Amino acid sequence: MTESLKESADEVLTYLRTIGRKPLSVQFGIGGGAGVVTGYVFGKSSRILAGTLGCSLIFLQFCNYRGYIVVSRREVENDIRAARRALEKHFGGNKSAMPSGKDVDKFLVANKYLLGGFAAGCLLGYAFS
């Protein structure tokens, strides 16, 4: 069973890696299908997320006003500096995690039909929710 699952996963990943070589209609269809699902899920979950976030902010503001929450600015700054040093040490200095403009342009051009289908599908999925 593990063998067949691994083989199936390999087939799916191989198919996803070669989408750029598929016909345009397939690229647009796959992007559109993924976009519809993403838009629908986002449309349904965004209402819950917005309500939860709003209630949490109101609750935190209430606790701050009543004095239940005390934040030491100096300790927060020290923790941020320590985290930054640890990340720089772990990831190798001041390397940027962002890709260069040329890399972004290359990715967008190579996947323009897939991304176009995804954007259109995302709007449709959000409208369906």
Short mmCIF file of C-alpha atoms in Angstrom, two decimals:
data_model
loop_
_atom_site.label_atom_id
_atom_site.label_comp_id
_atom_site.label_asym_id
_atom_site.label_seq_id
_atom_site.Cartn_x
_atom_site.Cartn_y
_atom_site.Cartn_z
CA MET A 1 0.00 0.00 0.00
CA THR A 2 2.84 2.37 0.80
CA GLU A 3 4.44 1.60 -2.57
CA SER A 4 1.29 2.47 -4.51
CA LEU A 5 0.79 5.65 -2.49
CA LYS A 6 4.36 6.72 -3.15
CA GLU A 7 4.02 5.95 -6.86
CA SER A 8 0.76 7.91 -7.06
CA ALA A 9 2.33 10.88 -5.30
CA ASP A 10 5.30 10.76 -7.69
CA GLU A 11 2.95 10.70 -10.70
CA VAL A 12 0.99 13.69 -9.41
CA LEU A 13 4.15 15.69 -8.70
CA THR A 14 5.57 14.83 -12.12
CA TYR A 15 2.34 15.99 -13.76
CA LEU A 16 2.36 19.23 -11.77
CA ARG A 17 5.99 19.93 -12.69
CA THR A 18 5.23 19.52 -16.40
CA ILE A 19 2.08 21.66 -16.55
CA GLY A 20 3.99 24.36 -18.42
CA ARG A 21 4.43 21.96 -21.36
CA LYS A 22 0.76 20.98 -21.54
CA PRO A 23 -1.68 22.59 -24.02
CA LEU A 24 -2.95 26.05 -23.12
CA SER A 25 -6.48 24.82 -22.49
CA VAL A 26 -5.19 22.30 -19.93
CA GLN A 27 -3.10 24.97 -18.21
CA PHE A 28 -6.04 27.35 -18.08
CA GLY A 29 -8.40 24.60 -16.89
CA ILE A 30 -6.11 23.42 -14.09
CA GLY A 31 -5.53 26.99 -12.95
CA GLY A 32 -9.24 27.76 -13.14
CA GLY A 33 -10.22 24.65 -11.18
CA ALA A 34 -7.70 25.37 -8.45
CA GLY A 35 -8.84 29.00 -8.41
CA VAL A 36 -12.52 28.11 -8.01
CA VAL A 37 -11.74 25.86 -5.04
CA THR A 38 -9.45 28.48 -3.48
CA GLY A 39 -11.94 31.31 -4.01
CA TYR A 40 -14.82 29.31 -2.56
CA VAL A 41 -12.85 28.28 0.53
CA PHE A 42 -11.56 31.83 0.99
CA GLY A 43 -15.07 33.26 0.63
CA LYS A 44 -16.49 30.92 3.26
CA SER A 45 -13.60 31.16 5.71
CA SER A 46 -12.99 34.90 5.42
CA ARG A 47 -16.22 35.75 7.25
CA ILE A 48 -15.29 33.51 10.16
CA LEU A 49 -11.74 34.79 10.18
CA ALA A 50 -12.85 38.44 10.11
CA GLY A 51 -15.25 37.89 13.00
CA THR A 52 -12.65 36.04 15.07
CA LEU A 53 -9.98 38.66 14.40
CA GLY A 54 -12.34 41.54 15.23
CA CYS A 55 -13.48 39.97 18.51
CA SER A 56 -9.88 39.18 19.45
CA LEU A 57 -8.78 42.76 18.85
CA ILE A 58 -11.66 44.13 20.90
CA PHE A 59 -10.85 41.69 23.72
CA LEU A 60 -7.14 42.58 23.67
CA GLN A 61 -7.94 46.29 23.70
CA PHE A 62 -10.28 45.78 26.67
CA CYS A 63 -7.58 43.84 28.56
CA ASN A 64 -5.01 46.49 27.76
CA TYR A 65 -7.36 49.26 28.95
CA ARG A 66 -8.09 47.43 32.22
CA GLY A 67 -4.37 46.85 32.86
CA TYR A 68 -4.42 43.06 32.53
CA ILE A 69 -1.78 43.20 29.79
CA VAL A 70 1.54 44.88 30.49
CA VAL A 71 4.12 44.91 27.68
CA SER A 72 7.71 45.88 28.30
CA ARG A 73 8.89 47.60 25.14
CA ARG A 74 12.56 47.01 25.99
CA GLU A 75 12.04 43.25 26.40
CA VAL A 76 10.15 43.04 23.10
CA GLU A 77 12.94 44.90 21.29
CA ASN A 78 15.57 42.63 22.85
CA ASP A 79 13.63 39.53 21.82
CA ILE A 80 13.27 40.83 18.25
CA ARG A 81 17.00 41.55 18.04
CA ALA A 82 17.86 38.09 19.40
CA ALA A 83 15.48 36.41 16.94
CA ARG A 84 16.95 38.39 14.05
CA ARG A 85 20.51 37.42 15.01
CA ALA A 86 19.50 33.76 15.30
CA LEU A 87 17.80 33.83 11.89
CA GLU A 88 20.76 35.57 10.25
CA LYS A 89 23.11 33.02 11.79
CA HIS A 90 20.93 30.11 10.72
CA PHE A 91 20.18 31.31 7.19
CA GLY A 92 23.55 32.81 6.41
CA GLY A 93 23.79 36.54 6.95
CA ASN A 94 21.91 39.21 5.11
CA LYS A 95 20.68 37.13 2.18
CA SER A 96 17.37 38.29 0.90
CA ALA A 97 14.56 35.76 0.97
CA MET A 98 12.84 37.58 -1.88
CA PRO A 99 13.58 36.46 -5.44
CA SER A 100 15.06 38.96 -7.85
CA GLY A 101 12.91 40.84 -10.34
CA LYS A 102 14.23 38.71 -13.20
CA ASP A 103 13.21 35.52 -11.39
CA VAL A 104 9.70 36.86 -10.82
CA ASP A 105 9.34 37.94 -14.44
CA LYS A 106 10.57 34.56 -15.66
CA PHE A 107 8.08 32.73 -13.41
CA LEU A 108 5.15 34.93 -14.46
CA VAL A 109 5.88 34.56 -18.16
CA ALA A 110 6.36 30.80 -17.90
CA ASN A 111 3.05 30.34 -16.04
CA LYS A 112 0.88 33.12 -17.45
CA TYR A 113 -1.99 30.90 -18.60
CA LEU A 114 -2.04 28.87 -15.40
CA LEU A 115 -2.01 32.05 -13.29
CA GLY A 116 -4.65 33.69 -15.48
CA GLY A 117 -6.94 30.70 -15.05
CA PHE A 118 -6.29 30.70 -11.33
CA ALA A 119 -7.17 34.40 -11.01
CA ALA A 120 -10.39 33.99 -13.01
CA GLY A 121 -11.34 30.85 -11.08
CA CYS A 122 -10.61 32.55 -7.78
CA LEU A 123 -13.04 35.34 -8.62
CA LEU A 124 -15.69 32.83 -9.69
CA GLY A 125 -15.22 30.74 -6.55
CA TYR A 126 -15.50 33.81 -4.35
CA ALA A 127 -18.69 34.79 -6.18
CA PHE A 128 -20.16 31.28 -5.64
CA SER A 129 -19.58 31.46 -1.90
#
